[in-house]
Amino acid sequence: MRTTVRIDDELYRAVKEQAARAGRTVGEVIEDAIRRSVTAEDQEPHERPPRLPTYGGSGVLPGVDLTNNAGLRDLMDTDEPVDALR
């Protein structure tokens, strides 16, 4: 496949020199670089999710449903201190 790509002049000169030293074409050197880049991205381990701190406590308040967004929002909007809700 043929395509047109804009490449920085200094980078192109470096690729051209590398190709000449290796007895290869500029296209071959660029293809190999792209292939290595794509392969490396596929093999990179996925980042682990960040570890969130946990704190001791007595758990969820009685009657609180953690799957009910509206209920949680209402509970958080109350002006009462948490200890008063227990």
Tab-separated table of N, CA and C in Angstrom:
chain	number	residue	atom	x	y	z
A	1	MET	N	0.840	-1.172	0.000
A	1	MET	CA	0.000	0.000	0.000
A	1	MET	C	0.888	1.238	0.000
A	2	ARG	N	0.479	2.219	-0.735
A	2	ARG	CA	1.228	3.471	-0.786
A	2	ARG	C	0.427	4.546	-0.069
A	3	THR	N	1.152	5.396	0.647
A	3	THR	CA	0.502	6.513	1.333
A	3	THR	C	1.497	7.653	1.476
A	4	THR	N	1.005	8.816	1.801
A	4	THR	CA	1.866	9.970	2.017
A	4	THR	C	1.805	10.342	3.489
A	5	VAL	N	2.981	10.523	4.079
A	5	VAL	CA	3.073	10.858	5.495
A	5	VAL	C	4.045	12.015	5.654
A	6	ARG	N	3.698	12.973	6.497
A	6	ARG	CA	4.616	14.075	6.781
A	6	ARG	C	5.568	13.622	7.882
A	7	ILE	N	6.874	13.788	7.652
A	7	ILE	CA	7.893	13.385	8.617
A	7	ILE	C	8.835	14.557	8.821
A	8	ASP	N	9.211	14.799	10.061
A	8	ASP	CA	10.169	15.843	10.395
A	8	ASP	C	11.458	15.634	9.595
A	9	ASP	N	12.046	16.723	9.091
A	9	ASP	CA	13.245	16.627	8.247
A	9	ASP	C	14.394	15.905	8.938
A	10	GLU	N	14.650	16.248	10.202
A	10	GLU	CA	15.760	15.601	10.919
A	10	GLU	C	15.495	14.113	11.112
A	11	LEU	N	14.273	13.770	11.416
A	11	LEU	CA	13.914	12.364	11.588
A	11	LEU	C	14.088	11.610	10.278
A	12	TYR	N	13.663	12.215	9.182
A	12	TYR	CA	13.810	11.569	7.877
A	12	TYR	C	15.284	11.336	7.551
A	13	ARG	N	16.130	12.338	7.834
A	13	ARG	CA	17.569	12.166	7.575
A	13	ARG	C	18.135	11.015	8.401
A	14	ALA	N	17.723	10.922	9.661
A	14	ALA	CA	18.210	9.840	10.521
A	14	ALA	C	17.759	8.480	9.991
A	15	VAL	N	16.511	8.393	9.549
A	15	VAL	CA	15.993	7.136	8.990
A	15	VAL	C	16.747	6.789	7.713
A	16	LYS	N	16.996	7.782	6.891
A	16	LYS	CA	17.700	7.558	5.628
A	16	LYS	C	19.123	7.055	5.886
A	17	GLU	N	19.803	7.640	6.882
A	17	GLU	CA	21.155	7.182	7.238
A	17	GLU	C	21.122	5.753	7.769
A	18	GLN	N	20.156	5.469	8.623
A	18	GLN	CA	20.036	4.112	9.172
A	18	GLN	C	19.781	3.108	8.059
A	19	ALA	N	18.922	3.456	7.129
A	19	ALA	CA	18.617	2.564	6.008
A	19	ALA	C	19.863	2.313	5.173
A	20	ALA	N	20.642	3.363	4.918
A	20	ALA	CA	21.863	3.212	4.115
A	20	ALA	C	22.859	2.303	4.825
A	21	ARG	N	23.025	2.492	6.130
A	21	ARG	CA	23.970	1.653	6.890
A	21	ARG	C	23.547	0.188	6.877
A	22	ALA	N	22.238	-0.055	6.909
A	22	ALA	CA	21.729	-1.428	6.969
A	22	ALA	C	21.496	-2.030	5.592
A	23	GLY	N	21.698	-1.239	4.542
A	23	GLY	CA	21.454	-1.748	3.195
A	23	GLY	C	19.979	-2.008	2.938
A	24	ARG	N	19.128	-1.171	3.501
A	24	ARG	CA	17.688	-1.333	3.353
A	24	ARG	C	17.093	-0.056	2.786
A	25	THR	N	15.831	-0.122	2.415
A	25	THR	CA	15.158	1.073	1.917
A	25	THR	C	14.590	1.863	3.098
A	26	VAL	N	14.334	3.138	2.856
A	26	VAL	CA	13.723	3.981	3.883
A	26	VAL	C	12.355	3.412	4.260
A	27	GLY	N	11.599	2.975	3.277
A	27	GLY	CA	10.278	2.397	3.537
A	27	GLY	C	10.346	1.192	4.458
A	28	GLU	N	11.349	0.322	4.249
A	28	GLU	CA	11.495	-0.863	5.102
A	28	GLU	C	11.794	-0.468	6.546
A	29	VAL	N	12.665	0.529	6.714
A	29	VAL	CA	13.011	0.971	8.070
A	29	VAL	C	11.779	1.566	8.759
A	30	ILE	N	11.024	2.381	8.029
A	30	ILE	CA	9.822	2.992	8.602
A	30	ILE	C	8.777	1.924	8.924
A	31	GLU	N	8.577	0.966	8.024
A	31	GLU	CA	7.620	-0.118	8.284
A	31	GLU	C	7.987	-0.888	9.542
A	32	ASP	N	9.271	-1.229	9.679
A	32	ASP	CA	9.708	-1.971	10.862
A	32	ASP	C	9.479	-1.167	12.140
A	33	ALA	N	9.755	0.139	12.088
A	33	ALA	CA	9.553	0.983	13.270
A	33	ALA	C	8.077	1.031	13.652
A	34	ILE	N	7.215	1.178	12.667
A	34	ILE	CA	5.774	1.208	12.941
A	34	ILE	C	5.315	-0.143	13.473
A	35	ARG	N	5.805	-1.213	12.872
A	35	ARG	CA	5.421	-2.564	13.308
A	35	ARG	C	5.832	-2.783	14.770
A	36	ARG	N	7.060	-2.380	15.125
A	36	ARG	CA	7.517	-2.539	16.513
A	36	ARG	C	6.664	-1.706	17.465
A	37	SER	N	6.318	-0.509	17.047
A	37	SER	CA	5.503	0.370	17.892
A	37	SER	C	4.124	-0.229	18.135
A	38	VAL	N	3.495	-0.722	17.088
A	38	VAL	CA	2.155	-1.307	17.214
A	38	VAL	C	2.211	-2.575	18.053
A	39	THR	N	3.208	-3.409	17.837
A	39	THR	CA	3.348	-4.650	18.592
A	39	THR	C	3.608	-4.357	20.059
A	40	ALA	N	4.448	-3.355	20.346
A	40	ALA	CA	4.756	-3.011	21.733
A	40	ALA	C	3.511	-2.530	22.461
A	41	GLU	N	2.671	-1.759	21.790
A	41	GLU	CA	1.436	-1.280	22.419
A	41	GLU	C	0.517	-2.443	22.749
A	42	ASP	N	0.465	-3.449	21.875
A	42	ASP	CA	-0.391	-4.609	22.115
A	42	ASP	C	0.108	-5.434	23.293
A	43	GLN	N	1.426	-5.414	23.535
A	43	GLN	CA	2.003	-6.259	24.571
A	43	GLN	C	2.177	-5.538	25.901
A	44	GLU	N	1.921	-4.223	25.943
A	44	GLU	CA	2.065	-3.491	27.192
A	44	GLU	C	1.035	-3.992	28.188
A	45	PRO	N	1.491	-4.229	29.421
A	45	PRO	CA	0.513	-4.648	30.422
A	45	PRO	C	-0.433	-3.490	30.721
A	46	HIS	N	-1.676	-3.834	30.922
A	46	HIS	CA	-2.654	-2.802	31.241
A	46	HIS	C	-2.393	-2.309	32.659
A	47	GLU	N	-2.562	-1.029	32.847
A	47	GLU	CA	-2.342	-0.467	34.170
A	47	GLU	C	-3.368	-1.023	35.146
A	48	ARG	N	-2.885	-1.298	36.333
A	48	ARG	CA	-3.801	-1.739	37.372
A	48	ARG	C	-4.604	-0.535	37.844
A	49	PRO	N	-5.821	-0.767	38.251
A	49	PRO	CA	-6.587	0.357	38.788
A	49	PRO	C	-5.923	0.854	40.069
A	50	PRO	N	-6.046	2.125	40.370
A	50	PRO	CA	-5.398	2.636	41.583
A	50	PRO	C	-5.988	1.980	42.824
A	51	ARG	N	-5.146	1.826	43.808
A	51	ARG	CA	-5.603	1.225	45.057
A	51	ARG	C	-6.215	2.331	45.910
A	52	LEU	N	-7.448	2.155	46.266
A	52	LEU	CA	-8.154	3.158	47.049
A	52	LEU	C	-8.040	2.836	48.536
A	53	PRO	N	-7.819	3.864	49.354
A	53	PRO	CA	-7.706	3.601	50.791
A	53	PRO	C	-9.059	3.191	51.369
A	54	THR	N	-9.006	2.340	52.351
A	54	THR	CA	-10.228	1.939	53.042
A	54	THR	C	-10.078	2.299	54.516
A	55	TYR	N	-11.175	2.529	55.153
A	55	TYR	CA	-11.167	2.935	56.552
A	55	TYR	C	-12.124	2.049	57.323
A	56	GLY	N	-11.793	1.833	58.577
A	56	GLY	CA	-12.665	1.035	59.424
A	56	GLY	C	-13.954	1.790	59.705
A	57	GLY	N	-14.949	1.100	60.079
A	57	GLY	CA	-16.222	1.739	60.390
A	57	GLY	C	-17.256	0.684	60.690
A	58	SER	N	-18.453	1.149	60.895
A	58	SER	CA	-19.507	0.204	61.249
A	58	SER	C	-20.344	-0.201	60.046
A	59	GLY	N	-19.901	0.179	58.858
A	59	GLY	CA	-20.603	-0.244	57.656
A	59	GLY	C	-21.658	0.746	57.212
A	60	VAL	N	-22.528	0.278	56.362
A	60	VAL	CA	-23.579	1.107	55.781
A	60	VAL	C	-24.666	1.344	56.825
A	61	LEU	N	-25.218	2.539	56.805
A	61	LEU	CA	-26.316	2.856	57.721
A	61	LEU	C	-27.511	1.951	57.435
A	62	PRO	N	-28.267	1.604	58.461
A	62	PRO	CA	-29.462	0.779	58.236
A	62	PRO	C	-30.410	1.471	57.261
A	63	GLY	N	-30.922	0.720	56.329
A	63	GLY	CA	-31.876	1.255	55.363
A	63	GLY	C	-31.253	1.922	54.154
A	64	VAL	N	-29.923	2.003	54.087
A	64	VAL	CA	-29.261	2.638	52.942
A	64	VAL	C	-29.056	1.591	51.854
A	65	ASP	N	-29.542	1.879	50.676
A	65	ASP	CA	-29.398	0.984	49.520
A	65	ASP	C	-28.328	1.570	48.601
A	66	LEU	N	-27.160	0.945	48.543
A	66	LEU	CA	-26.048	1.459	47.741
A	66	LEU	C	-26.313	1.394	46.244
A	67	THR	N	-27.348	0.692	45.840
A	67	THR	CA	-27.665	0.614	44.410
A	67	THR	C	-28.692	1.658	43.987
A	68	ASN	N	-29.130	2.491	44.926
A	68	ASN	CA	-30.151	3.498	44.643
A	68	ASN	C	-29.495	4.878	44.627
A	69	ASN	N	-29.166	5.370	43.435
A	69	ASN	CA	-28.482	6.661	43.318
A	69	ASN	C	-29.291	7.806	43.913
A	70	ALA	N	-30.572	7.839	43.630
A	70	ALA	CA	-31.414	8.932	44.130
A	70	ALA	C	-31.454	8.920	45.657
A	71	GLY	N	-31.576	7.743	46.236
A	71	GLY	CA	-31.596	7.626	47.691
A	71	GLY	C	-30.284	8.066	48.314
A	72	LEU	N	-29.178	7.692	47.697
A	72	LEU	CA	-27.868	8.114	48.202
A	72	LEU	C	-27.716	9.623	48.113
A	73	ARG	N	-28.157	10.192	47.000
A	73	ARG	CA	-28.059	11.648	46.825
A	73	ARG	C	-28.884	12.353	47.900
A	74	ASP	N	-30.091	11.865	48.145
A	74	ASP	CA	-30.933	12.465	49.181
A	74	ASP	C	-30.263	12.378	50.546
A	75	LEU	N	-29.659	11.239	50.837
A	75	LEU	CA	-28.983	11.050	52.116
A	75	LEU	C	-27.795	12.000	52.250
A	76	MET	N	-27.042	12.188	51.161
A	76	MET	CA	-25.881	13.082	51.209
A	76	MET	C	-26.297	14.543	51.291
A	77	ASP	N	-27.481	14.867	50.795
A	77	ASP	CA	-27.948	16.255	50.813
A	77	ASP	C	-28.537	16.666	52.156
A	78	THR	N	-28.760	15.712	53.038
A	78	THR	CA	-29.339	16.042	54.338
A	78	THR	C	-28.336	16.850	55.155
A	79	ASP	N	-28.839	17.750	55.990
A	79	ASP	CA	-27.964	18.592	56.812
A	79	ASP	C	-27.634	17.949	58.147
A	80	GLU	N	-28.178	16.779	58.400
A	80	GLU	CA	-27.933	16.113	59.678
A	80	GLU	C	-26.555	15.460	59.678
A	81	PRO	N	-25.855	15.483	60.826
A	81	PRO	CA	-24.575	14.774	60.914
A	81	PRO	C	-24.800	13.267	60.771
A	82	VAL	N	-23.798	12.582	60.278
A	82	VAL	CA	-23.918	11.139	60.034
A	82	VAL	C	-24.271	10.393	61.311
A	83	ASP	N	-23.668	10.781	62.432
A	83	ASP	CA	-23.945	10.072	63.688
A	83	ASP	C	-25.414	10.178	64.082
A	84	ALA	N	-26.071	11.276	63.708
A	84	ALA	CA	-27.489	11.448	64.034
A	84	ALA	C	-28.361	10.518	63.204
A	85	LEU	N	-27.861	10.066	62.066
A	85	LEU	CA	-28.635	9.180	61.196
A	85	LEU	C	-28.574	7.722	61.643
A	86	ARG	N	-27.637	7.394	62.504
A	86	ARG	CA	-27.458	5.990	62.924
A	86	ARG	C	-28.563	5.528	63.812
